[in-house]
Amino acid sequence: MSSIGIVGAGNIGAAFARALARNGLSATIANSRGPQTLSGLTAELAPHIRAGTIEQAAAADLVLIAVPWSKLPAALSGLPDWAGRIVIDANNPIEAPLFKPAELNGRLSSEIVAGLVPGARLVKAFNHLFANLVSGDPRAEGGSRVLFYSGDDVAAKAEVGALIARLGFAGIDLGPLAVGGSLTQFPGGPLPALNLVKFG
Ligand SMILES: NC(=O)c1ccc[n+]([C@@H]2O[C@H](COP(=O)([O-])OP(=O)(O)OC[C@H]3O[C@@H](n4cnc5c(N)ncnc54)[C@H](OP(=O)(O)O)[C@@H]3O)[C@@H](O)[C@H]2O)c1
């Protein structure tokens, strides 16, 4: 099993950590203020979730990034080349308190994130559900909650798809980033904030 890191320990980073821990998976999680500030979360999710530095979290085989849009460049600067490791882009180009969409100049938000993680194989996922639906039990209405993912690297996408399935979600591969990234982009795409269930 690949090692897992989480950069960003707020709503979505912590929700992903809870989903991992509930399924017996381990990860290293980091925020901007240092591991010592995450003792509450790591006590809740022991022994599966450990706090680390951003460098430690980002060194994992598979790294979920969940940081406010305007903070992404600072969070990801100065890290070594990603050397083919997998990045899950859970970010949306809009943030509290103003909720003003960021200027993307016609690009997909994941294309911009990809530029911040040179050498990574990027898969967009975990950006389109509210945090409580990421951390909560994905079994619902007699089926499984749908989680969309997309990306251009087929092998990376298969690995993320396997993780999504391991967490109990019904993963749906939307194809390359140009397709899936557009469908799940928030704001703008038609799929975010839907709570869908797949049967069978
Ligand atoms: N909230 C949702 O339901 C939801 C759903 C889907 C996607 N998203 C997306 O997920 C991303 C995170 O959202 P959120 O709601 O989880 O945000 P949040 O609750 O505000 O948490 C943000 C996290 O990012 C960390 N961070 C900020 N600057 C950093 C830096 N320079 N280096 C390392 N870590 C840094 C913060 O650490 P400190 O606390 O130490 O500053 C905090 O742990 C956003 O792009 C958002 O659009 C959110």
PDB file of N, CA and C in Angstrom, residues 53-152:
ATOM      1  N   THR A  53       5.560  17.647   9.327  1.00  0.00           N
ATOM      2  CA  THR A  53       5.804  18.898   8.616  1.00  0.00           C
ATOM      3  C   THR A  53       5.204  18.781   7.215  1.00  0.00           C
ATOM      4  N   ILE A  54       5.105  19.913   6.526  1.00  0.00           N
ATOM      5  CA  ILE A  54       4.626  19.859   5.143  1.00  0.00           C
ATOM      6  C   ILE A  54       5.566  18.978   4.313  1.00  0.00           C
ATOM      7  N   GLU A  55       6.861  19.099   4.554  1.00  0.00           N
ATOM      8  CA  GLU A  55       7.831  18.304   3.790  1.00  0.00           C
ATOM      9  C   GLU A  55       7.594  16.809   4.013  1.00  0.00           C
ATOM     10  N   GLN A  56       7.315  16.428   5.254  1.00  0.00           N
ATOM     11  CA  GLN A  56       7.074  15.005   5.544  1.00  0.00           C
ATOM     12  C   GLN A  56       5.784  14.517   4.879  1.00  0.00           C
ATOM     13  N   ALA A  57       4.723  15.322   4.979  1.00  0.00           N
ATOM     14  CA  ALA A  57       3.453  14.909   4.366  1.00  0.00           C
ATOM     15  C   ALA A  57       3.608  14.819   2.845  1.00  0.00           C
ATOM     16  N   ALA A  58       4.325  15.779   2.293  1.00  0.00           N
ATOM     17  CA  ALA A  58       4.466  15.836   0.830  1.00  0.00           C
ATOM     18  C   ALA A  58       5.413  14.768   0.296  1.00  0.00           C
ATOM     19  N   ALA A  59       6.134  14.092   1.162  1.00  0.00           N
ATOM     20  CA  ALA A  59       7.068  13.050   0.717  1.00  0.00           C
ATOM     21  C   ALA A  59       6.372  11.706   0.517  1.00  0.00           C
ATOM     22  N   ALA A  60       5.097  11.614   0.859  1.00  0.00           N
ATOM     23  CA  ALA A  60       4.377  10.339   0.718  1.00  0.00           C
ATOM     24  C   ALA A  60       4.185   9.988  -0.762  1.00  0.00           C
ATOM     25  N   ASP A  61       3.830   8.730  -1.010  1.00  0.00           N
ATOM     26  CA  ASP A  61       3.602   8.277  -2.395  1.00  0.00           C
ATOM     27  C   ASP A  61       2.387   8.969  -2.994  1.00  0.00           C
ATOM     28  N   LEU A  62       1.415   9.251  -2.156  1.00  0.00           N
ATOM     29  CA  LEU A  62       0.140   9.819  -2.617  1.00  0.00           C
ATOM     30  C   LEU A  62      -0.217  10.931  -1.636  1.00  0.00           C
ATOM     31  N   VAL A  63      -0.388  12.146  -2.152  1.00  0.00           N
ATOM     32  CA  VAL A  63      -0.548  13.311  -1.272  1.00  0.00           C
ATOM     33  C   VAL A  63      -1.806  14.080  -1.634  1.00  0.00           C
ATOM     34  N   LEU A  64      -2.750  14.158  -0.720  1.00  0.00           N
ATOM     35  CA  LEU A  64      -3.942  14.983  -0.930  1.00  0.00           C
ATOM     36  C   LEU A  64      -3.617  16.404  -0.470  1.00  0.00           C
ATOM     37  N   ILE A  65      -3.922  17.362  -1.336  1.00  0.00           N
ATOM     38  CA  ILE A  65      -3.681  18.773  -1.011  1.00  0.00           C
ATOM     39  C   ILE A  65      -5.017  19.472  -0.857  1.00  0.00           C
ATOM     40  N   ALA A  66      -5.229  20.079   0.308  1.00  0.00           N
ATOM     41  CA  ALA A  66      -6.493  20.765   0.600  1.00  0.00           C
ATOM     42  C   ALA A  66      -6.186  22.028   1.397  1.00  0.00           C
ATOM     43  N   VAL A  67      -5.887  23.079   0.650  1.00  0.00           N
ATOM     44  CA  VAL A  67      -5.443  24.356   1.223  1.00  0.00           C
ATOM     45  C   VAL A  67      -6.265  25.461   0.539  1.00  0.00           C
ATOM     46  N   PRO A  68      -6.605  26.531   1.253  1.00  0.00           N
ATOM     47  CA  PRO A  68      -7.324  27.623   0.580  1.00  0.00           C
ATOM     48  C   PRO A  68      -6.576  28.099  -0.667  1.00  0.00           C
ATOM     49  N   TRP A  69      -7.337  28.419  -1.700  1.00  0.00           N
ATOM     50  CA  TRP A  69      -6.773  28.711  -3.020  1.00  0.00           C
ATOM     51  C   TRP A  69      -5.611  29.694  -2.965  1.00  0.00           C
ATOM     52  N   SER A  70      -5.793  30.794  -2.266  1.00  0.00           N
ATOM     53  CA  SER A  70      -4.753  31.844  -2.273  1.00  0.00           C
ATOM     54  C   SER A  70      -3.500  31.426  -1.501  1.00  0.00           C
ATOM     55  N   LYS A  71      -3.615  30.371  -0.686  1.00  0.00           N
ATOM     56  CA  LYS A  71      -2.473  29.921   0.125  1.00  0.00           C
ATOM     57  C   LYS A  71      -1.694  28.790  -0.543  1.00  0.00           C
ATOM     58  N   LEU A  72      -2.213  28.277  -1.663  1.00  0.00           N
ATOM     59  CA  LEU A  72      -1.555  27.126  -2.301  1.00  0.00           C
ATOM     60  C   LEU A  72      -0.103  27.415  -2.696  1.00  0.00           C
ATOM     61  N   PRO A  73       0.189  28.567  -3.323  1.00  0.00           N
ATOM     62  CA  PRO A  73       1.595  28.791  -3.707  1.00  0.00           C
ATOM     63  C   PRO A  73       2.535  28.761  -2.505  1.00  0.00           C
ATOM     64  N   ALA A  74       2.120  29.370  -1.402  1.00  0.00           N
ATOM     65  CA  ALA A  74       2.987  29.365  -0.210  1.00  0.00           C
ATOM     66  C   ALA A  74       3.119  27.961   0.355  1.00  0.00           C
ATOM     67  N   ALA A  75       2.010  27.226   0.374  1.00  0.00           N
ATOM     68  CA  ALA A  75       2.045  25.878   0.965  1.00  0.00           C
ATOM     69  C   ALA A  75       2.951  24.946   0.172  1.00  0.00           C
ATOM     70  N   LEU A  76       3.024  25.148  -1.142  1.00  0.00           N
ATOM     71  CA  LEU A  76       3.707  24.176  -1.999  1.00  0.00           C
ATOM     72  C   LEU A  76       5.079  24.649  -2.471  1.00  0.00           C
ATOM     73  N   SER A  77       5.463  25.863  -2.083  1.00  0.00           N
ATOM     74  CA  SER A  77       6.760  26.365  -2.551  1.00  0.00           C
ATOM     75  C   SER A  77       7.892  25.722  -1.752  1.00  0.00           C
ATOM     76  N   GLY A  78       9.001  25.535  -2.420  1.00  0.00           N
ATOM     77  CA  GLY A  78      10.198  25.049  -1.731  1.00  0.00           C
ATOM     78  C   GLY A  78      10.214  23.546  -1.503  1.00  0.00           C
ATOM     79  N   LEU A  79       9.222  22.838  -2.020  1.00  0.00           N
ATOM     80  CA  LEU A  79       9.247  21.381  -1.872  1.00  0.00           C
ATOM     81  C   LEU A  79      10.090  20.778  -2.990  1.00  0.00           C
ATOM     82  N   PRO A  80      10.712  19.614  -2.729  1.00  0.00           N
ATOM     83  CA  PRO A  80      11.473  18.974  -3.798  1.00  0.00           C
ATOM     84  C   PRO A  80      10.563  18.546  -4.946  1.00  0.00           C
ATOM     85  N   ASP A  81      11.159  18.270  -6.108  1.00  0.00           N
ATOM     86  CA  ASP A  81      10.390  17.806  -7.264  1.00  0.00           C
ATOM     87  C   ASP A  81       9.557  16.587  -6.856  1.00  0.00           C
ATOM     88  N   TRP A  82       8.374  16.482  -7.415  1.00  0.00           N
ATOM     89  CA  TRP A  82       7.441  15.432  -6.989  1.00  0.00           C
ATOM     90  C   TRP A  82       7.793  14.075  -7.601  1.00  0.00           C
ATOM     91  N   ALA A  83       8.609  14.058  -8.604  1.00  0.00           N
ATOM     92  CA  ALA A  83       9.205  12.808  -9.103  1.00  0.00           C
ATOM     93  C   ALA A  83       8.175  11.703  -9.339  1.00  0.00           C
ATOM     94  N   GLY A  84       7.067  12.066  -9.933  1.00  0.00           N
ATOM     95  CA  GLY A  84       6.096  11.047 -10.321  1.00  0.00           C
ATOM     96  C   GLY A  84       5.137  10.625  -9.221  1.00  0.00           C
ATOM     97  N   ARG A  85       5.313  11.173  -8.023  1.00  0.00           N
ATOM     98  CA  ARG A  85       4.365  10.816  -6.962  1.00  0.00           C
ATOM     99  C   ARG A  85       2.985  11.411  -7.276  1.00  0.00           C
ATOM    100  N   ILE A  86       1.965  10.868  -6.634  1.00  0.00           N
ATOM    101  CA  ILE A  86       0.588  11.233  -6.973  1.00  0.00           C
ATOM    102  C   ILE A  86       0.109  12.358  -6.074  1.00  0.00           C
ATOM    103  N   VAL A  87      -0.479  13.372  -6.686  1.00  0.00           N
ATOM    104  CA  VAL A  87      -1.138  14.451  -5.936  1.00  0.00           C
ATOM    105  C   VAL A  87      -2.633  14.376  -6.208  1.00  0.00           C
ATOM    106  N   ILE A  88      -3.420  14.347  -5.151  1.00  0.00           N
ATOM    107  CA  ILE A  88      -4.875  14.494  -5.285  1.00  0.00           C
ATOM    108  C   ILE A  88      -5.199  15.963  -5.055  1.00  0.00           C
ATOM    109  N   ASP A  89      -5.749  16.586  -6.072  1.00  0.00           N
ATOM    110  CA  ASP A  89      -6.121  17.997  -5.988  1.00  0.00           C
ATOM    111  C   ASP A  89      -7.570  18.091  -5.509  1.00  0.00           C
ATOM    112  N   ALA A  90      -7.725  18.488  -4.243  1.00  0.00           N
ATOM    113  CA  ALA A  90      -9.070  18.613  -3.647  1.00  0.00           C
ATOM    114  C   ALA A  90      -9.491  20.077  -3.557  1.00  0.00           C
ATOM    115  N   ASN A  91      -8.766  20.936  -4.267  1.00  0.00           N
ATOM    116  CA  ASN A  91      -8.931  22.383  -4.051  1.00  0.00           C
ATOM    117  C   ASN A  91      -9.923  23.012  -5.029  1.00  0.00           C
ATOM    118  N   ASN A  92     -10.532  24.086  -4.562  1.00  0.00           N
ATOM    119  CA  ASN A  92     -11.438  24.869  -5.405  1.00  0.00           C
ATOM    120  C   ASN A  92     -10.988  26.326  -5.413  1.00  0.00           C
ATOM    121  N   PRO A  93     -11.108  26.991  -6.582  1.00  0.00           N
ATOM    122  CA  PRO A  93     -10.599  28.358  -6.714  1.00  0.00           C
ATOM    123  C   PRO A  93     -11.583  29.414  -6.206  1.00  0.00           C
ATOM    124  N   ILE A  94     -11.907  29.269  -4.948  1.00  0.00           N
ATOM    125  CA  ILE A  94     -12.834  30.212  -4.302  1.00  0.00           C
ATOM    126  C   ILE A  94     -12.642  30.003  -2.810  1.00  0.00           C
ATOM    127  N   GLU A  95     -12.761  31.050  -2.022  1.00  0.00           N
ATOM    128  CA  GLU A  95     -12.553  30.815  -0.589  1.00  0.00           C
ATOM    129  C   GLU A  95     -13.270  31.830   0.284  1.00  0.00           C
ATOM    130  N   ALA A  96     -13.481  31.407   1.537  1.00  0.00           N
ATOM    131  CA  ALA A  96     -14.079  32.281   2.547  1.00  0.00           C
ATOM    132  C   ALA A  96     -13.104  33.424   2.829  1.00  0.00           C
ATOM    133  N   PRO A  97     -13.547  34.590   3.284  1.00  0.00           N
ATOM    134  CA  PRO A  97     -14.944  34.898   3.592  1.00  0.00           C
ATOM    135  C   PRO A  97     -15.705  35.509   2.406  1.00  0.00           C
ATOM    136  N   LEU A  98     -15.007  35.871   1.331  1.00  0.00           N
ATOM    137  CA  LEU A  98     -15.694  36.620   0.264  1.00  0.00           C
ATOM    138  C   LEU A  98     -16.383  35.708  -0.754  1.00  0.00           C
ATOM    139  N   PHE A  99     -15.860  34.504  -0.917  1.00  0.00           N
ATOM    140  CA  PHE A  99     -16.378  33.548  -1.911  1.00  0.00           C
ATOM    141  C   PHE A  99     -16.446  34.171  -3.302  1.00  0.00           C
ATOM    142  N   LYS A 100     -15.385  34.928  -3.618  1.00  0.00           N
ATOM    143  CA  LYS A 100     -15.257  35.507  -4.948  1.00  0.00           C
ATOM    144  C   LYS A 100     -14.421  34.542  -5.784  1.00  0.00           C
ATOM    145  N   PRO A 101     -14.938  34.085  -6.931  1.00  0.00           N
ATOM    146  CA  PRO A 101     -14.153  33.149  -7.744  1.00  0.00           C
ATOM    147  C   PRO A 101     -12.801  33.741  -8.136  1.00  0.00           C
ATOM    148  N   ALA A 102     -11.761  32.937  -8.045  1.00  0.00           N
ATOM    149  CA  ALA A 102     -10.425  33.403  -8.432  1.00  0.00           C
ATOM    150  C   ALA A 102     -10.367  33.569  -9.948  1.00  0.00           C
ATOM    151  N   GLU A 103      -9.521  34.463 -10.407  1.00  0.00           N
ATOM    152  CA  GLU A 103      -9.301  34.648 -11.848  1.00  0.00           C
ATOM    153  C   GLU A 103      -8.409  33.513 -12.357  1.00  0.00           C
ATOM    154  N   LEU A 104      -8.937  32.711 -13.265  1.00  0.00           N
ATOM    155  CA  LEU A 104      -8.178  31.565 -13.785  1.00  0.00           C
ATOM    156  C   LEU A 104      -7.704  31.793 -15.213  1.00  0.00           C
ATOM    157  N   ASN A 105      -8.088  32.903 -15.813  1.00  0.00           N
ATOM    158  CA  ASN A 105      -7.701  33.222 -17.191  1.00  0.00           C
ATOM    159  C   ASN A 105      -7.972  32.064 -18.143  1.00  0.00           C
ATOM    160  N   GLY A 106      -9.145  31.477 -17.985  1.00  0.00           N
ATOM    161  CA  GLY A 106      -9.572  30.439 -18.912  1.00  0.00           C
ATOM    162  C   GLY A 106      -9.012  29.060 -18.650  1.00  0.00           C
ATOM    163  N   ARG A 107      -8.171  28.929 -17.650  1.00  0.00           N
ATOM    164  CA  ARG A 107      -7.608  27.603 -17.361  1.00  0.00           C
ATOM    165  C   ARG A 107      -8.473  26.870 -16.338  1.00  0.00           C
ATOM    166  N   LEU A 108      -8.304  25.553 -16.282  1.00  0.00           N
ATOM    167  CA  LEU A 108      -8.926  24.788 -15.215  1.00  0.00           C
ATOM    168  C   LEU A 108      -8.128  25.008 -13.935  1.00  0.00           C
ATOM    169  N   SER A 109      -8.811  24.994 -12.808  1.00  0.00           N
ATOM    170  CA  SER A 109      -8.079  25.194 -11.554  1.00  0.00           C
ATOM    171  C   SER A 109      -7.022  24.112 -11.366  1.00  0.00           C
ATOM    172  N   SER A 110      -7.309  22.887 -11.792  1.00  0.00           N
ATOM    173  CA  SER A 110      -6.326  21.806 -11.605  1.00  0.00           C
ATOM    174  C   SER A 110      -5.092  21.999 -12.481  1.00  0.00           C
ATOM    175  N   GLU A 111      -5.226  22.691 -13.613  1.00  0.00           N
ATOM    176  CA  GLU A 111      -4.048  22.990 -14.420  1.00  0.00           C
ATOM    177  C   GLU A 111      -3.126  23.935 -13.643  1.00  0.00           C
ATOM    178  N   ILE A 112      -3.726  24.851 -12.923  1.00  0.00           N
ATOM    179  CA  ILE A 112      -2.927  25.801 -12.133  1.00  0.00           C
ATOM    180  C   ILE A 112      -2.264  25.069 -10.966  1.00  0.00           C
ATOM    181  N   VAL A 113      -3.029  24.187 -10.310  1.00  0.00           N
ATOM    182  CA  VAL A 113      -2.445  23.407  -9.212  1.00  0.00           C
ATOM    183  C   VAL A 113      -1.308  22.530  -9.743  1.00  0.00           C
ATOM    184  N   ALA A 114      -1.513  21.933 -10.917  1.00  0.00           N
ATOM    185  CA  ALA A 114      -0.462  21.079 -11.494  1.00  0.00           C
ATOM    186  C   ALA A 114       0.843  21.860 -11.669  1.00  0.00           C
ATOM    187  N   GLY A 115       0.720  23.130 -12.001  1.00  0.00           N
ATOM    188  CA  GLY A 115       1.909  23.959 -12.156  1.00  0.00           C
ATOM    189  C   GLY A 115       2.641  24.212 -10.849  1.00  0.00           C
ATOM    190  N   LEU A 116       1.962  23.993  -9.732  1.00  0.00           N
ATOM    191  CA  LEU A 116       2.572  24.205  -8.413  1.00  0.00           C
ATOM    192  C   LEU A 116       3.220  22.934  -7.863  1.00  0.00           C
ATOM    193  N   VAL A 117       2.987  21.797  -8.549  1.00  0.00           N
ATOM    194  CA  VAL A 117       3.553  20.523  -8.083  1.00  0.00           C
ATOM    195  C   VAL A 117       4.296  19.841  -9.234  1.00  0.00           C
ATOM    196  N   PRO A 118       5.403  20.467  -9.689  1.00  0.00           N
ATOM    197  CA  PRO A 118       6.101  19.942 -10.866  1.00  0.00           C
ATOM    198  C   PRO A 118       6.545  18.495 -10.670  1.00  0.00           C
ATOM    199  N   GLY A 119       6.277  17.693 -11.703  1.00  0.00           N
ATOM    200  CA  GLY A 119       6.682  16.290 -11.651  1.00  0.00           C
ATOM    201  C   GLY A 119       5.648  15.373 -11.021  1.00  0.00           C
ATOM    202  N   ALA A 120       4.577  15.948 -10.474  1.00  0.00           N
ATOM    203  CA  ALA A 120       3.546  15.099  -9.854  1.00  0.00           C
ATOM    204  C   ALA A 120       2.592  14.581 -10.911  1.00  0.00           C
ATOM    205  N   ARG A 121       1.980  13.446 -10.614  1.00  0.00           N
ATOM    206  CA  ARG A 121       0.875  12.940 -11.429  1.00  0.00           C
ATOM    207  C   ARG A 121      -0.402  13.342 -10.704  1.00  0.00           C
ATOM    208  N   LEU A 122      -1.120  14.295 -11.278  1.00  0.00           N
ATOM    209  CA  LEU A 122      -2.241  14.916 -10.569  1.00  0.00           C
ATOM    210  C   LEU A 122      -3.567  14.241 -10.907  1.00  0.00           C
ATOM    211  N   VAL A 123      -4.320  13.975  -9.856  1.00  0.00           N
ATOM    212  CA  VAL A 123      -5.681  13.455  -9.996  1.00  0.00           C
ATOM    213  C   VAL A 123      -6.592  14.395  -9.225  1.00  0.00           C
ATOM    214  N   LYS A 124      -7.633  14.854  -9.888  1.00  0.00           N
ATOM    215  CA  LYS A 124      -8.578  15.736  -9.199  1.00  0.00           C
ATOM    216  C   LYS A 124      -9.656  14.880  -8.550  1.00  0.00           C
ATOM    217  N   ALA A 125      -9.856  15.061  -7.254  1.00  0.00           N
ATOM    218  CA  ALA A 125     -10.862  14.274  -6.518  1.00  0.00           C
ATOM    219  C   ALA A 125     -11.064  14.917  -5.154  1.00  0.00           C
ATOM    220  N   PHE A 126     -12.145  14.571  -4.497  1.00  0.00           N
ATOM    221  CA  PHE A 126     -12.453  15.028  -3.138  1.00  0.00           C
ATOM    222  C   PHE A 126     -12.692  16.532  -3.061  1.00  0.00           C
ATOM    223  N   ASN A 127     -12.914  17.176  -4.213  1.00  0.00           N
ATOM    224  CA  ASN A 127     -13.156  18.627  -4.193  1.00  0.00           C
ATOM    225  C   ASN A 127     -14.636  18.964  -4.300  1.00  0.00           C
ATOM    226  N   HIS A 128     -15.474  17.973  -4.640  1.00  0.00           N
ATOM    227  CA  HIS A 128     -16.843  18.329  -5.030  1.00  0.00           C
ATOM    228  C   HIS A 128     -17.892  17.976  -3.984  1.00  0.00           C
ATOM    229  N   LEU A 129     -17.462  17.377  -2.865  1.00  0.00           N
ATOM    230  CA  LEU A 129     -18.398  17.046  -1.787  1.00  0.00           C
ATOM    231  C   LEU A 129     -18.120  17.926  -0.584  1.00  0.00           C
ATOM    232  N   PHE A 130     -19.154  18.245   0.164  1.00  0.00           N
ATOM    233  CA  PHE A 130     -18.944  18.940   1.428  1.00  0.00           C
ATOM    234  C   PHE A 130     -18.135  18.034   2.364  1.00  0.00           C
ATOM    235  N   ALA A 131     -17.383  18.675   3.254  1.00  0.00           N
ATOM    236  CA  ALA A 131     -16.457  17.925   4.108  1.00  0.00           C
ATOM    237  C   ALA A 131     -17.174  16.847   4.921  1.00  0.00           C
ATOM    238  N   ASN A 132     -18.380  17.130   5.403  1.00  0.00           N
ATOM    239  CA  ASN A 132     -19.071  16.130   6.230  1.00  0.00           C
ATOM    240  C   ASN A 132     -19.440  14.891   5.414  1.00  0.00           C
ATOM    241  N   LEU A 133     -19.558  15.039   4.097  1.00  0.00           N
ATOM    242  CA  LEU A 133     -19.856  13.880   3.252  1.00  0.00           C
ATOM    243  C   LEU A 133     -18.590  13.101   2.901  1.00  0.00           C
ATOM    244  N   VAL A 134     -17.441  13.751   3.005  1.00  0.00           N
ATOM    245  CA  VAL A 134     -16.168  13.038   2.814  1.00  0.00           C
ATOM    246  C   VAL A 134     -15.853  12.207   4.061  1.00  0.00           C
ATOM    247  N   SER A 135     -16.122  12.773   5.238  1.00  0.00           N
ATOM    248  CA  SER A 135     -15.779  12.059   6.481  1.00  0.00           C
ATOM    249  C   SER A 135     -16.856  11.077   6.903  1.00  0.00           C
ATOM    250  N   GLY A 136     -18.083  11.288   6.461  1.00  0.00           N
ATOM    251  CA  GLY A 136     -19.186  10.450   6.932  1.00  0.00           C
ATOM    252  C   GLY A 136     -19.236   9.107   6.231  1.00  0.00           C
ATOM    253  N   ASP A 137     -20.083   8.240   6.737  1.00  0.00           N
ATOM    254  CA  ASP A 137     -20.252   6.894   6.160  1.00  0.00           C
ATOM    255  C   ASP A 137     -20.769   7.029   4.726  1.00  0.00           C
ATOM    256  N   PRO A 138     -20.029   6.512   3.750  1.00  0.00           N
ATOM    257  CA  PRO A 138     -20.472   6.658   2.347  1.00  0.00           C
ATOM    258  C   PRO A 138     -21.631   5.747   1.968  1.00  0.00           C
ATOM    259  N   ARG A 139     -22.023   4.838   2.854  1.00  0.00           N
ATOM    260  CA  ARG A 139     -23.206   4.022   2.533  1.00  0.00           C
ATOM    261  C   ARG A 139     -24.444   4.865   2.798  1.00  0.00           C
ATOM    262  N   ALA A 140     -25.317   4.960   1.816  1.00  0.00           N
ATOM    263  CA  ALA A 140     -26.509   5.791   1.962  1.00  0.00           C
ATOM    264  C   ALA A 140     -27.604   5.270   1.057  1.00  0.00           C
ATOM    265  N   GLU A 141     -28.813   5.325   1.530  1.00  0.00           N
ATOM    266  CA  GLU A 141     -29.991   4.967   0.713  1.00  0.00           C
ATOM    267  C   GLU A 141     -29.865   3.568   0.118  1.00  0.00           C
ATOM    268  N   GLY A 142     -29.124   2.691   0.763  1.00  0.00           N
ATOM    269  CA  GLY A 142     -28.956   1.343   0.226  1.00  0.00           C
ATOM    270  C   GLY A 142     -27.906   1.258  -0.872  1.00  0.00           C
ATOM    271  N   GLY A 143     -27.185   2.331  -1.109  1.00  0.00           N
ATOM    272  CA  GLY A 143     -26.120   2.340  -2.115  1.00  0.00           C
ATOM    273  C   GLY A 143     -24.859   2.981  -1.540  1.00  0.00           C
ATOM    274  N   SER A 144     -23.996   3.472  -2.420  1.00  0.00           N
ATOM    275  CA  SER A 144     -22.741   4.112  -1.978  1.00  0.00           C
ATOM    276  C   SER A 144     -22.639   5.503  -2.581  1.00  0.00           C
ATOM    277  N   ARG A 145     -22.139   6.429  -1.771  1.00  0.00           N
ATOM    278  CA  ARG A 145     -22.006   7.819  -2.216  1.00  0.00           C
ATOM    279  C   ARG A 145     -21.009   7.911  -3.377  1.00  0.00           C
ATOM    280  N   VAL A 146     -21.349   8.701  -4.353  1.00  0.00           N
ATOM    281  CA  VAL A 146     -20.522   8.849  -5.554  1.00  0.00           C
ATOM    282  C   VAL A 146     -19.397   9.856  -5.305  1.00  0.00           C
ATOM    283  N   LEU A 147     -18.218   9.484  -5.752  1.00  0.00           N
ATOM    284  CA  LEU A 147     -17.073  10.395  -5.691  1.00  0.00           C
ATOM    285  C   LEU A 147     -16.400  10.395  -7.066  1.00  0.00           C
ATOM    286  N   PHE A 148     -16.376  11.547  -7.678  1.00  0.00           N
ATOM    287  CA  PHE A 148     -15.810  11.667  -9.023  1.00  0.00           C
ATOM    288  C   PHE A 148     -14.308  11.885  -8.960  1.00  0.00           C
ATOM    289  N   TYR A 149     -13.617  11.357  -9.948  1.00  0.00           N
ATOM    290  CA  TYR A 149     -12.189  11.649 -10.060  1.00  0.00           C
ATOM    291  C   TYR A 149     -11.819  11.708 -11.531  1.00  0.00           C
ATOM    292  N   SER A 150     -10.736  12.425 -11.814  1.00  0.00           N
ATOM    293  CA  SER A 150     -10.298  12.575 -13.198  1.00  0.00           C
ATOM    294  C   SER A 150      -8.809  12.881 -13.215  1.00  0.00           C
ATOM    295  N   GLY A 151      -8.188  12.599 -14.352  1.00  0.00           N
ATOM    296  CA  GLY A 151      -6.757  12.867 -14.461  1.00  0.00           C
ATOM    297  C   GLY A 151      -6.220  12.319 -15.768  1.00  0.00           C
ATOM    298  N   ASP A 152      -5.018  12.735 -16.094  1.00  0.00           N
ATOM    299  CA  ASP A 152      -4.431  12.358 -17.381  1.00  0.00           C
ATOM    300  C   ASP A 152      -3.521  11.138 -17.291  1.00  0.00           C
TER     301      ASP A 152
END
